[in-house]
Tab-separated table of N, CA and C in Angstrom:
chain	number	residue	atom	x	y	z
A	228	UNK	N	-12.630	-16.225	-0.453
A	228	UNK	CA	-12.486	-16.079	-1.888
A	228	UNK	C	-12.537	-17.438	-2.594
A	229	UNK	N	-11.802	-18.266	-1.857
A	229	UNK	CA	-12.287	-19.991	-2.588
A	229	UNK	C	-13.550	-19.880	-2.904
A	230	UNK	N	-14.415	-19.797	-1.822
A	230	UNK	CA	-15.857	-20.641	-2.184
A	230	UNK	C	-16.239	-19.617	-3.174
A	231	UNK	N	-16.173	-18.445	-3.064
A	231	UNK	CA	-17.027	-17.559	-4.397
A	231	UNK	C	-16.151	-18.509	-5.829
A	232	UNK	N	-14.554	-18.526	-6.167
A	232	UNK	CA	-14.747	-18.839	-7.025
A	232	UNK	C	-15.599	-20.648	-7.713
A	233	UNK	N	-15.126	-21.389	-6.357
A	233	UNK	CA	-15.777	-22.547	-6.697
A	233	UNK	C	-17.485	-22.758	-7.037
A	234	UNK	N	-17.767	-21.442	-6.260
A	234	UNK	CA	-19.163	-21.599	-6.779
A	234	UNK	C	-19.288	-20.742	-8.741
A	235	UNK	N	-18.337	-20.216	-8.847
A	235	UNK	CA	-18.403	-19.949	-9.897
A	235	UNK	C	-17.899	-20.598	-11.150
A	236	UNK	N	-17.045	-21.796	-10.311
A	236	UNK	CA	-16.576	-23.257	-11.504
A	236	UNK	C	-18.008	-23.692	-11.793
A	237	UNK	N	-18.626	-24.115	-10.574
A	237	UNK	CA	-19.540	-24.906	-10.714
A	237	UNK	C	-21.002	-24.127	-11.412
A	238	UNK	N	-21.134	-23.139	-11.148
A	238	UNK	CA	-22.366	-22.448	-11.444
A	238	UNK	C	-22.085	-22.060	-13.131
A	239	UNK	N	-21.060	-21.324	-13.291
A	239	UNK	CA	-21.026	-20.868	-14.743
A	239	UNK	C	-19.945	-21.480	-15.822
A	240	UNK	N	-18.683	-21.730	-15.219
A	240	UNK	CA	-17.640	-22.205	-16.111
A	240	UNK	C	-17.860	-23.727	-16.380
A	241	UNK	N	-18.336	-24.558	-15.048
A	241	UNK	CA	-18.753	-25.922	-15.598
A	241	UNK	C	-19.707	-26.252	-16.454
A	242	UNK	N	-20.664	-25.119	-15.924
A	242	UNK	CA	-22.410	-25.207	-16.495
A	242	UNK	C	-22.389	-24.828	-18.002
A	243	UNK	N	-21.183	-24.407	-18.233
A	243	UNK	CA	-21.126	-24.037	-19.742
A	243	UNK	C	-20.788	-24.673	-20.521
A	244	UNK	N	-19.303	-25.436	-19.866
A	244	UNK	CA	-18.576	-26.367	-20.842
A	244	UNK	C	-19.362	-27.719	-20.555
A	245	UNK	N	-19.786	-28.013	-19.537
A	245	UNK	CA	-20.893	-29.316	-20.128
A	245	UNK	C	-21.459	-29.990	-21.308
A	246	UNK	N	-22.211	-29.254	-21.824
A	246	UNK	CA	-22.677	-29.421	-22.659
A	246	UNK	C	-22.401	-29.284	-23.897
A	247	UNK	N	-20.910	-28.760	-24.071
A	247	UNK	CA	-19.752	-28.956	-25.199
A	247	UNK	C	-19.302	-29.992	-24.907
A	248	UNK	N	-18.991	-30.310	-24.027
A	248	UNK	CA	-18.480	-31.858	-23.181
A	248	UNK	C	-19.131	-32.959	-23.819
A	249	UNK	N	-20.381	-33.270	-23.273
A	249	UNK	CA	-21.765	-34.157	-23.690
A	249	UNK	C	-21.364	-34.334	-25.352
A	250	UNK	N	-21.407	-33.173	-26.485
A	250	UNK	CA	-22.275	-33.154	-27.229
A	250	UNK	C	-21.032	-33.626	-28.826
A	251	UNK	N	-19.497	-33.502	-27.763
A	251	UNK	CA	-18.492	-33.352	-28.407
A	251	UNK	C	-18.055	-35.169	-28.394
A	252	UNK	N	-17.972	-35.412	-26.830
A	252	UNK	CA	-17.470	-36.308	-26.317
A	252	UNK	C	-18.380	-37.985	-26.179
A	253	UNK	N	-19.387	-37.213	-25.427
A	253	UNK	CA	-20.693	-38.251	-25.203
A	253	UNK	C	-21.547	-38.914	-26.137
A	254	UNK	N	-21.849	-37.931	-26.950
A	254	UNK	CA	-22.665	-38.275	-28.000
A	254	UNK	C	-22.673	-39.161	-28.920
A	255	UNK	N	-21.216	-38.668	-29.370
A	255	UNK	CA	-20.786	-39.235	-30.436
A	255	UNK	C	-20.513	-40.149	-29.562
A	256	UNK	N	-19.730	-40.826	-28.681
A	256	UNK	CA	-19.793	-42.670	-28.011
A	256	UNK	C	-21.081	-43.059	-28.097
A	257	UNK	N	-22.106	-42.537	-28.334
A	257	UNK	CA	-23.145	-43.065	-27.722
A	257	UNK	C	-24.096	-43.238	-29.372
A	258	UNK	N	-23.641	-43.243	-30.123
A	258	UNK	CA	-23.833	-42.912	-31.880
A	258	UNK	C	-25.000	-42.237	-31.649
A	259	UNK	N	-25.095	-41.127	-30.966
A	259	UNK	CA	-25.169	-39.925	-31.604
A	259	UNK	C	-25.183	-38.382	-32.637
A	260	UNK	N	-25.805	-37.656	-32.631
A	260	UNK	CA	-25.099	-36.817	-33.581
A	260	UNK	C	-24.918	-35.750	-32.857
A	261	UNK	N	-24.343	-34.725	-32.839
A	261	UNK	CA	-23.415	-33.778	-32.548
A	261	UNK	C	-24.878	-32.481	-33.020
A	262	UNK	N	-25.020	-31.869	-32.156
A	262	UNK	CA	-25.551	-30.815	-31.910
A	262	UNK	C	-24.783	-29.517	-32.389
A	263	UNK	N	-24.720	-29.030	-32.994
A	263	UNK	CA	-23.777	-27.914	-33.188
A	263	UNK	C	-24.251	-26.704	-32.397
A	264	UNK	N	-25.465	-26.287	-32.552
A	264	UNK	CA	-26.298	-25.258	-31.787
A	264	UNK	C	-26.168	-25.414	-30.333
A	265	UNK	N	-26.149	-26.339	-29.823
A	265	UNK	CA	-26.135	-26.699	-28.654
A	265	UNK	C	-24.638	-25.872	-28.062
A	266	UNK	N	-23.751	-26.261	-28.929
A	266	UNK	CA	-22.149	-26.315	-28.881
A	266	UNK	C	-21.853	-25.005	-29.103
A	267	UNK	N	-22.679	-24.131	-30.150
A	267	UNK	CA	-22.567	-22.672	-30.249
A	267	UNK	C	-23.061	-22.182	-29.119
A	268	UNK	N	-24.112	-22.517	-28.725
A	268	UNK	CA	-24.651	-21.735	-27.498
A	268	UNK	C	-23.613	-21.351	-26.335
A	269	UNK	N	-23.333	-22.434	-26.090
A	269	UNK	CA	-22.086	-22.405	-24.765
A	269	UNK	C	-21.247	-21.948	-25.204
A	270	UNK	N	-20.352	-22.370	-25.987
A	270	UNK	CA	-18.891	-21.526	-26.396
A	270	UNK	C	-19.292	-20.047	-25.859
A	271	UNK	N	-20.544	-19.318	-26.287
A	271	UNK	CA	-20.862	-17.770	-26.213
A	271	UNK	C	-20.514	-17.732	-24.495
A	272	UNK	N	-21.261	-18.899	-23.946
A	272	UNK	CA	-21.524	-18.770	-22.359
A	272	UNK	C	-19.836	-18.765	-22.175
A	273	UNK	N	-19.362	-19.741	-22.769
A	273	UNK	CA	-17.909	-19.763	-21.674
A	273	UNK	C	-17.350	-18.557	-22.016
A	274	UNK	N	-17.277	-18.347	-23.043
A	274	UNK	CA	-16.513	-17.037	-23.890
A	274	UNK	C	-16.785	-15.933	-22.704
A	275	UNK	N	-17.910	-15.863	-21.905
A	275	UNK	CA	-18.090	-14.692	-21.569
A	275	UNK	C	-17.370	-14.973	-19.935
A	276	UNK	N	-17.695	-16.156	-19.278
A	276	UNK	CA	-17.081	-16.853	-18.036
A	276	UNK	C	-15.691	-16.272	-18.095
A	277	UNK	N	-15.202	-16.761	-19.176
A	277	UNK	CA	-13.137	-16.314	-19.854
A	277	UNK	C	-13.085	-15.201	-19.868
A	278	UNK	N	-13.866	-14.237	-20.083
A	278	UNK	CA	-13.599	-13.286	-20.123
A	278	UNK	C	-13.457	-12.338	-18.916
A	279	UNK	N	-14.172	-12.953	-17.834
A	279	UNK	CA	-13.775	-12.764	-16.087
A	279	UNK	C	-12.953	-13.200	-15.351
A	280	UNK	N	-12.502	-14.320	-15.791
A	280	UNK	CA	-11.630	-14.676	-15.611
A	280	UNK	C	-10.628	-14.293	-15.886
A	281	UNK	N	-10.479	-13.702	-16.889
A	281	UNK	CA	-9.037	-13.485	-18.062
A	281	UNK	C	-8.719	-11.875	-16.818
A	282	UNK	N	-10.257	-10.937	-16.376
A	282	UNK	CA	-9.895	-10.158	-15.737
A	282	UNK	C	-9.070	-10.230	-14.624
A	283	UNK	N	-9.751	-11.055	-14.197
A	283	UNK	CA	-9.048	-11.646	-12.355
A	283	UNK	C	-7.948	-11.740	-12.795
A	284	UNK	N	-7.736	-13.046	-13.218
A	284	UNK	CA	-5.999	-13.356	-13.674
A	284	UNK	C	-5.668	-12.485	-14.316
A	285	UNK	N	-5.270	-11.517	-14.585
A	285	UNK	CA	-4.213	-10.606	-15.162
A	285	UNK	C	-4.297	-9.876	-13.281
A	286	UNK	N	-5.150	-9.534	-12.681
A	286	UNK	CA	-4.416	-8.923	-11.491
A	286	UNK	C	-4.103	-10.504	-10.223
A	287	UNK	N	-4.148	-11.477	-10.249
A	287	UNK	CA	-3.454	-12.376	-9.578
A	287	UNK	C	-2.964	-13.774	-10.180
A	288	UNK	N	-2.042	-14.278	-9.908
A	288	UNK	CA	-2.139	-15.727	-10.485
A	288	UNK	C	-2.716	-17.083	-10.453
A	289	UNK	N	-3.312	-16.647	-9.354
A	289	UNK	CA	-4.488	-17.974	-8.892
A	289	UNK	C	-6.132	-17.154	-8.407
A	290	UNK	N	-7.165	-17.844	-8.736
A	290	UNK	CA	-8.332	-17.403	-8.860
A	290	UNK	C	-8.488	-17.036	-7.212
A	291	UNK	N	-7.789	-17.609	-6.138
A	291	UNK	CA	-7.973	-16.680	-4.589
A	291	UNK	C	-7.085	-16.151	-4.484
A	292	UNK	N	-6.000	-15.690	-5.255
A	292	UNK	CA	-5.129	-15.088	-4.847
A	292	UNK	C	-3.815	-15.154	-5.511
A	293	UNK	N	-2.558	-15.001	-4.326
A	293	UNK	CA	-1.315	-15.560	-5.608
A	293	UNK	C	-0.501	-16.899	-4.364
A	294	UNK	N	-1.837	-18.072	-3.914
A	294	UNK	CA	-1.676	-19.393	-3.978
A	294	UNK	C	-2.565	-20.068	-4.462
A	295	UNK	N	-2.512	-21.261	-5.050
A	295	UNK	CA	-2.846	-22.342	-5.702
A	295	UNK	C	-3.498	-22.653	-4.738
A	296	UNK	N	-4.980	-22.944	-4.578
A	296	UNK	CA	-6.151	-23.489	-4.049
A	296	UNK	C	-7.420	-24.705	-4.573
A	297	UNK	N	-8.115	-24.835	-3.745
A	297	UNK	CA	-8.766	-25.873	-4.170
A	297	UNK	C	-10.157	-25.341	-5.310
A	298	UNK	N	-9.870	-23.911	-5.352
A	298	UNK	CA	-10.562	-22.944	-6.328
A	298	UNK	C	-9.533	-23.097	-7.548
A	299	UNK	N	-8.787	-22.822	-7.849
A	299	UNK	CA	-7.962	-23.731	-9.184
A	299	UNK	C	-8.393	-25.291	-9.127
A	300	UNK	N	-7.971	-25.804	-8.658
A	300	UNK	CA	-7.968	-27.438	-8.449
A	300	UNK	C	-9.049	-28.059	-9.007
A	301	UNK	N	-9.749	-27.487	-8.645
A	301	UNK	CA	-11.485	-27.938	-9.019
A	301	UNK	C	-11.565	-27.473	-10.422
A	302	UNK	N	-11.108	-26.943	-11.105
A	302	UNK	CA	-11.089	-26.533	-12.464
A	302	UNK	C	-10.429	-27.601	-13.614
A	303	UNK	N	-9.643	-28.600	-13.198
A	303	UNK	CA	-8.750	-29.302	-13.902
A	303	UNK	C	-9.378	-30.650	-13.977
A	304	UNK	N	-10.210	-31.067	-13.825
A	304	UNK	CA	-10.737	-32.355	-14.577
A	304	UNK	C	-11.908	-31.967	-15.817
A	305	UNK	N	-12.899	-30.777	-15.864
A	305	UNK	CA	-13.280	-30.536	-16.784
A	305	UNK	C	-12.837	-29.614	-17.744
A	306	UNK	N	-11.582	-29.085	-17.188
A	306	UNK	CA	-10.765	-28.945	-18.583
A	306	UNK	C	-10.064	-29.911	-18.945
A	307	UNK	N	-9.105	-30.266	-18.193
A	307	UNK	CA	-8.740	-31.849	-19.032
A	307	UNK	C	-9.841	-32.333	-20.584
A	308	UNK	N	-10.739	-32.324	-20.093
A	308	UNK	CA	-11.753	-32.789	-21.050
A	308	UNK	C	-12.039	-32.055	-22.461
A	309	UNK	N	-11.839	-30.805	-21.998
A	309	UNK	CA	-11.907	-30.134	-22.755
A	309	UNK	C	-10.927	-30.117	-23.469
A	310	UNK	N	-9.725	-30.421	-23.453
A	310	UNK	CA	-8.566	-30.522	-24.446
A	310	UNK	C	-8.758	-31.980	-25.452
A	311	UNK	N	-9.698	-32.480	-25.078
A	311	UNK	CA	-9.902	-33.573	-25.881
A	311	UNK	C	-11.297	-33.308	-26.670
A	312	UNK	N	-11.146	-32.082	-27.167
A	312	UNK	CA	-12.373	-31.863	-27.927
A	312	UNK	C	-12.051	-30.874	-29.127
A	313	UNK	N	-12.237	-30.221	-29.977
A	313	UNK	CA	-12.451	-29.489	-31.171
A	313	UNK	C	-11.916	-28.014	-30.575
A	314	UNK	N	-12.013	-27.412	-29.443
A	314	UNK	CA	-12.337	-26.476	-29.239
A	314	UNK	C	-11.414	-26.523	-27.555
A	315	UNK	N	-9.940	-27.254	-27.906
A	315	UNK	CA	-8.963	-27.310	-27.116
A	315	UNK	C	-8.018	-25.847	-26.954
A	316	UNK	N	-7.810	-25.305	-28.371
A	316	UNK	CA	-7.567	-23.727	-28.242
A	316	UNK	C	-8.404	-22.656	-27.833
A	317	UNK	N	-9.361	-22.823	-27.192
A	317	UNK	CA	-10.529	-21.865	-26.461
A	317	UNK	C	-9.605	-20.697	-25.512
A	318	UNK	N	-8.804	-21.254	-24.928
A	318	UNK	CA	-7.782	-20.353	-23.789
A	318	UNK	C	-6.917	-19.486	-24.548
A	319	UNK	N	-6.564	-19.984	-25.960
A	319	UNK	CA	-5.771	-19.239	-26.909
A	319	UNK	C	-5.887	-17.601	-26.990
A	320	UNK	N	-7.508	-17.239	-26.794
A	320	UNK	CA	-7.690	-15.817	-26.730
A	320	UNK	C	-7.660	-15.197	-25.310
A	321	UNK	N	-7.277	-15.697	-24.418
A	321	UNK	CA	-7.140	-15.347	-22.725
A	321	UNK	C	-5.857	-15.319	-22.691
A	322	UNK	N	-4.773	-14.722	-22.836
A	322	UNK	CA	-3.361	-15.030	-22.201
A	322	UNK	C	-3.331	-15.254	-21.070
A	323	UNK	N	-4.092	-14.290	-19.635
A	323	UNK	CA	-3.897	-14.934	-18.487
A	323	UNK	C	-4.373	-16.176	-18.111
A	324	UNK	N	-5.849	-16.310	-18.746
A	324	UNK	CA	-6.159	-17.663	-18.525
A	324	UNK	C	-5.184	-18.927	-18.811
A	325	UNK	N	-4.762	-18.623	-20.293
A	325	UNK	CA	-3.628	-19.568	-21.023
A	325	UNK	C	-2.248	-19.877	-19.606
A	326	UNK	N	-2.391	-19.343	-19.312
A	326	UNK	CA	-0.855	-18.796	-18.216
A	326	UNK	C	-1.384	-19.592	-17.165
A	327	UNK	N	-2.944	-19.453	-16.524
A	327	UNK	CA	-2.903	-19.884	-15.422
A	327	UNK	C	-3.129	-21.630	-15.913
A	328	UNK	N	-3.690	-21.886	-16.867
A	328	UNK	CA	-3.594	-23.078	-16.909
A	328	UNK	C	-2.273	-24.181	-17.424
A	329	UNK	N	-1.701	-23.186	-17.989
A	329	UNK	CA	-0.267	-23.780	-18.467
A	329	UNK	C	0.371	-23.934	-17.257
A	330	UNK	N	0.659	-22.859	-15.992
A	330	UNK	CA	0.518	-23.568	-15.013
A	330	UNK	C	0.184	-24.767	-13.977
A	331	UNK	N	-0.887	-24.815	-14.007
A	331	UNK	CA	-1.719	-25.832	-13.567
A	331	UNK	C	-1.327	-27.215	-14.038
A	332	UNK	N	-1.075	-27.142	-15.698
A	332	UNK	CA	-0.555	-28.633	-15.916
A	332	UNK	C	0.739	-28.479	-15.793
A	333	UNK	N	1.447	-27.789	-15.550
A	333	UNK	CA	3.224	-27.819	-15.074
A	333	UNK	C	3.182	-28.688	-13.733
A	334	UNK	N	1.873	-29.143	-13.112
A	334	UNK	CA	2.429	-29.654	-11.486
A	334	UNK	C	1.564	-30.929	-12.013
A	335	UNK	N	3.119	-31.389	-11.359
A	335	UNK	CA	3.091	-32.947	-11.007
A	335	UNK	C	1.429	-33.638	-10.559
A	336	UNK	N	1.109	-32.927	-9.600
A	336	UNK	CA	-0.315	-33.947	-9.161
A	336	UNK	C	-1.363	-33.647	-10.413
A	337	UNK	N	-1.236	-32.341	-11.292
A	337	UNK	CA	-2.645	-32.053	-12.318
A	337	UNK	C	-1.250	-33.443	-13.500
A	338	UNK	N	-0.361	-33.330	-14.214
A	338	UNK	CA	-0.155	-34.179	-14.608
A	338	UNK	C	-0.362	-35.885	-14.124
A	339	UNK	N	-0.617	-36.445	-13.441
A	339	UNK	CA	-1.313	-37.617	-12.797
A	339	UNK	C	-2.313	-37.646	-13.037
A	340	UNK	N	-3.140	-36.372	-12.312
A	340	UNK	CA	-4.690	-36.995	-13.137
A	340	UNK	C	-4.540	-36.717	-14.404
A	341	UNK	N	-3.968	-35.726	-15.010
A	341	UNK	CA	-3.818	-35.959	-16.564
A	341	UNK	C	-3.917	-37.266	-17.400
A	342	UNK	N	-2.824	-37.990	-16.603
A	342	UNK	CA	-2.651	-38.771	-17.201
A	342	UNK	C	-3.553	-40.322	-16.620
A	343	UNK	N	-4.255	-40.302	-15.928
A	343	UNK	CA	-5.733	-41.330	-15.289
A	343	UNK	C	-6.419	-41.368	-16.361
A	344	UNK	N	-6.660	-39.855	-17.077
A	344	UNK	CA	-8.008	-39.789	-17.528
A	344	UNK	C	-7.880	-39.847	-19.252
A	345	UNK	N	-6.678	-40.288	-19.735
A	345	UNK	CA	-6.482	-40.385	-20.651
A	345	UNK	C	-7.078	-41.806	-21.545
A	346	UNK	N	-8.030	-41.564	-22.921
A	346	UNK	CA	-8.537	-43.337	-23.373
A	346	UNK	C	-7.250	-44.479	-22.553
């Protein structure tokens, strides 16, 4: 069950928020301008990722199960990122999602890198 979900960080939930990432974060360092279309597009993509998620998690608390794996784990540096963007309340409409990640930053090691990756 790990690897299905990690392939599904990487295939759809990363592949989505990327490019909200880039366009939020990158761009603008890079004097850029901000794509909005770009940024609408994905939100739709993740919106729909969350929304499988939001299924799973309401029947377990961790994406393999009900322990904390390297299928969660792998999820917490590109959200990190994502809280440093416009569109940090995205989880707001997932309660389980909201839950599993309010979790996630409750432990000590996701607070550390939390706090690495901070300007």
């Amino acid at each position: 069950m790990v690897d299905v979900w990690l392939e599904v960080e990487a295939h759809q939930y990363t592949a989505a928020l990327s490019p909200i990432l880039f366009e939020c974060l990158i761009h603008p360092m890079l004097g850029g301008a901000t794509d909005q279309k770009v940024i609408d597009d994905n939100l739709v993509k993740i919106k729909n990722v969350l929304a499988v998620y939001e299924a799973h998690l309401s029947k377990s608390k961790y994406l393999a199960g009900d322990s904390l794996s390297l299928a969660d784990l792998n999820h917490v540096s590109v959200t990190l990122c994502l809280a440093a963007t416009p569109y940090a309340s995205l989880f707001d409409a997932y309660p389980h999602v909201k839950a599993w990640w309010t979790d996630l930053l409750a432990r000590p090691s996701v607070q550390k890198v939390a706090a690495l990756m901070k300007p």
